[in-house]
Short mmCIF file of C-alpha atoms in Angstrom, two decimals:
data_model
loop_
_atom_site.label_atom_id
_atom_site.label_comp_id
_atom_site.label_asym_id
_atom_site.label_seq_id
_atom_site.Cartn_x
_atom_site.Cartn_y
_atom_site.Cartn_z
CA UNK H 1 101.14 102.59 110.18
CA UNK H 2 101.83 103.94 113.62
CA UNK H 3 105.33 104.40 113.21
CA UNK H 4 104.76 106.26 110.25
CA UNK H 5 103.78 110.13 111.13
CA UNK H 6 101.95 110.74 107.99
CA UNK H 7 101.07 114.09 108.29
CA UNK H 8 105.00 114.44 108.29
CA UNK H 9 105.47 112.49 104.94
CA UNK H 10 102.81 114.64 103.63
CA UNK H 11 104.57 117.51 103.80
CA UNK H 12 108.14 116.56 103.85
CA UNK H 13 110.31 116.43 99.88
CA UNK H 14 109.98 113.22 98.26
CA UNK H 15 113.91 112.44 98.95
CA UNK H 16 113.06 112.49 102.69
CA UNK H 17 109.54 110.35 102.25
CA UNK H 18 110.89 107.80 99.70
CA UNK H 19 114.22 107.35 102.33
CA UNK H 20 111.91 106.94 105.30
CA UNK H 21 109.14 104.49 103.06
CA UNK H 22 111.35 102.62 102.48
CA UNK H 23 113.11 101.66 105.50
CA UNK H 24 109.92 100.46 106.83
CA UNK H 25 108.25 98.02 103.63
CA UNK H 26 111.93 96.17 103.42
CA UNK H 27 114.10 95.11 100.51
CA UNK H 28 111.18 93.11 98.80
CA UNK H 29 108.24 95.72 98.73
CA UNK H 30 110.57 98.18 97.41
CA UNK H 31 111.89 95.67 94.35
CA UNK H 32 108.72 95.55 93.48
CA UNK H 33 108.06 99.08 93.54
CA UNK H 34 111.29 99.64 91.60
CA UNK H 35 110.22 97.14 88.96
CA UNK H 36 106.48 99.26 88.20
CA UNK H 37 108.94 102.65 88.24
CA UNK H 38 106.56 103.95 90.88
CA UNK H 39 107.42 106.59 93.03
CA UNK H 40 105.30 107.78 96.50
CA UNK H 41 103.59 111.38 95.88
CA UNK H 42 102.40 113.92 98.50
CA UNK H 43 99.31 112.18 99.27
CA UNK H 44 101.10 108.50 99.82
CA UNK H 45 99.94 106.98 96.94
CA UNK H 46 102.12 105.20 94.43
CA UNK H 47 102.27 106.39 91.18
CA UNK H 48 103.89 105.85 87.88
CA UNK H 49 104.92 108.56 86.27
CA UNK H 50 106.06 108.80 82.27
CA UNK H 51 106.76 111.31 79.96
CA UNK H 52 104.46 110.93 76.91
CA UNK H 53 101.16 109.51 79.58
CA UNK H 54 98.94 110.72 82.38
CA UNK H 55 100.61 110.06 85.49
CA UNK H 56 98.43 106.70 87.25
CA UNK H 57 98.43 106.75 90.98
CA UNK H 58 97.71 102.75 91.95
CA UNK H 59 97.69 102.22 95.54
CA UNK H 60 98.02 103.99 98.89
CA UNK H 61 101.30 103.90 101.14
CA UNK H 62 98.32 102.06 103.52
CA UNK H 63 97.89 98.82 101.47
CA UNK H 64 101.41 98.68 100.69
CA UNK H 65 102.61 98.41 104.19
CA UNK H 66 99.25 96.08 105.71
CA UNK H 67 99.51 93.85 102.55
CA UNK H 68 102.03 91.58 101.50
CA UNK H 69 104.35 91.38 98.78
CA UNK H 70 102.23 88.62 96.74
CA UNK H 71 99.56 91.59 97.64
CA UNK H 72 100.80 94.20 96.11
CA UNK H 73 102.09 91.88 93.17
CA UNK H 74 98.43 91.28 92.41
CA UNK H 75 97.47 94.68 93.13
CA UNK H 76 99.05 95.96 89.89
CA UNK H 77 97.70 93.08 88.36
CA UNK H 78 93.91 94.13 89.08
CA UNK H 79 93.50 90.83 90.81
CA UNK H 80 90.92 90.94 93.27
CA UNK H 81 90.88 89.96 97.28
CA UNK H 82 89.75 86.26 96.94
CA UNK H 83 92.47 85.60 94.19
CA UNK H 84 94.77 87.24 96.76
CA UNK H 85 93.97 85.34 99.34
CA UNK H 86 93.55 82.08 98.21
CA UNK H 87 97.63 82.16 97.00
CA UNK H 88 98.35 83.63 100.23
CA UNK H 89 96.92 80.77 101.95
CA UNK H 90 98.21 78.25 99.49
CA UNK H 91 101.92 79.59 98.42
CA UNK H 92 103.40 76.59 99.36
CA UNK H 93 102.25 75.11 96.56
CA UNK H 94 103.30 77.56 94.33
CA UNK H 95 106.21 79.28 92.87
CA UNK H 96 107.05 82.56 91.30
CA UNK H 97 108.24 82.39 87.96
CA UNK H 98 108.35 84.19 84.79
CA UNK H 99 108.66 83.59 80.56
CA UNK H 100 112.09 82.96 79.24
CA UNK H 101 112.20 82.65 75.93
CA UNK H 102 115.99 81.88 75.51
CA UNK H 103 115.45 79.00 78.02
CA UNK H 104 111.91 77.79 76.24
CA UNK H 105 109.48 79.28 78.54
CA UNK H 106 108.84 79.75 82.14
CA UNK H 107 111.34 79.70 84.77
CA UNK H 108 111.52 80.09 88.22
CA UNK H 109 112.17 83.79 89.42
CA UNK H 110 111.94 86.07 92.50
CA UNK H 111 108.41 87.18 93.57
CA UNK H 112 108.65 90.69 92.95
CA UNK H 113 109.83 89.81 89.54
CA UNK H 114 107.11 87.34 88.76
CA UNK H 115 104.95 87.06 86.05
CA UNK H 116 103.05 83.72 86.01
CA UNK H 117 102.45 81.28 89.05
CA UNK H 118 103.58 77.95 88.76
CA UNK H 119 102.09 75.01 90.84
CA UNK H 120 104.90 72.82 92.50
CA UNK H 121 103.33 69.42 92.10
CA UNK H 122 101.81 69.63 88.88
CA UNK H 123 103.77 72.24 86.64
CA UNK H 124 100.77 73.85 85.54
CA UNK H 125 101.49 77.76 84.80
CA UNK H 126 98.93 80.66 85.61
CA UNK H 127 99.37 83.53 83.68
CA UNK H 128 99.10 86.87 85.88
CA UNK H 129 97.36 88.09 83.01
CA UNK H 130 95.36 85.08 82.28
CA UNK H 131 94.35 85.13 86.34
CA UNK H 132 92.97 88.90 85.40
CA UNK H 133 90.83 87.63 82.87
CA UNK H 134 89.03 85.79 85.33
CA UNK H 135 85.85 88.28 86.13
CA UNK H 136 83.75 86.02 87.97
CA UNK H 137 83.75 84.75 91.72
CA UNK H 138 82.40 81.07 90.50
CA UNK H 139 85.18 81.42 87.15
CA UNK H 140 87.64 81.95 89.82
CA UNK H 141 86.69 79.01 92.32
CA UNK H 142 86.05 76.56 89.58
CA UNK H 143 89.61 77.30 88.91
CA UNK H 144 91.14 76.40 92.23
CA UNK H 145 89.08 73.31 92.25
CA UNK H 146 90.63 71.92 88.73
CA UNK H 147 94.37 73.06 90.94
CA UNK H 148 93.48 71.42 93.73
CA UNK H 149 92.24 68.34 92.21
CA UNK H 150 95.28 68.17 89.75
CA UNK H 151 97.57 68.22 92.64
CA UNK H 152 95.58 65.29 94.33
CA UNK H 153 95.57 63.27 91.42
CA UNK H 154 99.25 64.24 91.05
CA UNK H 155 100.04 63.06 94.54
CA UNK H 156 98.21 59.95 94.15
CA UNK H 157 99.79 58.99 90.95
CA UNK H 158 103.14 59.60 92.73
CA UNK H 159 102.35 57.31 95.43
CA UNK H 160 100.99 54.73 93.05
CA UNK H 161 104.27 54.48 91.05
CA UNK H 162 106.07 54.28 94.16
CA UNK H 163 103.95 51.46 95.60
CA UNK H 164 104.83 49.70 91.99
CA UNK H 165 108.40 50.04 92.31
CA UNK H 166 108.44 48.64 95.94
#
């Protein structure tokens, strides 16, 4: 945040904040911004704004530039910190994607345009939404176990049949 004077974007038109905003978070960050519709107000929080509801403020300008995109992603989502983290640590495994119905059902997408996570090795789908159904920390860990031991089996299955065919 130090190169950001915020007492400046404070007071400066939203034009002029937005321009500046967005030259530091990068191309990514702001896709995913532009996909919510949400727009930085006076006191650096993002907000949505519509016609016919309250206007919802969701994050600060803060967490959008410490976090990352994934971050933010689960942000809107109402995901907590340990679901954050542990796909943070484990992305590699995973990969954005999102429900097609013209092509029968989840494909792979961009991050900011995600909507489910799918995991590499096994094709098993998580549902953002699902993932936000998931109140407690033990719910939540009992899940990554299952993943985790789904892509072990997975992996040693793969080796097996590859022993077989040598």
């Amino acid at each position: 945040m130090r190169s950001l004077d915020l007492d400046f974007l404070k007071i400066c038109d939203a034009e002029t904040r937005e321009e500046i905003v967005r030259k530091k978070l990068g191309e990514e960050k702001c896709r995913v911004l532009d996909k919510y519709g949400l727009t930085l107000n006076n006191r650096l929080y993002w907000e949505k704004v519509q016609e016919k509801y309250p206007t919802q403020e969701h994050f600060s300008l803060k967490l959008t530039v410490k976090t990352s995109t994934l971050g933010i992603i689960f942000h809107l989502h109402r995901l907590c910190f340990a679901k954050t983290k542990y796909f943070e640590n484990n992305w590699n495994d995973y990969e954005p994607c999102k429900y097609i119905w013209t092509e029968g059902g989840f494909s792979p997408c961009e991050l900011y345009d995600m909507e489910a996570i799918r995991q590499k090795g096994t094709g098993i789908v998580v549902d953002l939404r699902d993932l936000s159904r998931i109140k407690w920390l033990h719910e939540f860990q009992a899940m990554c176990r299952e993943l985790e031991q789904r892509k072990m089996q997975r992996t040693f299955d793969f080796r097996d049949s590859k022993m077989a065919s040598l």
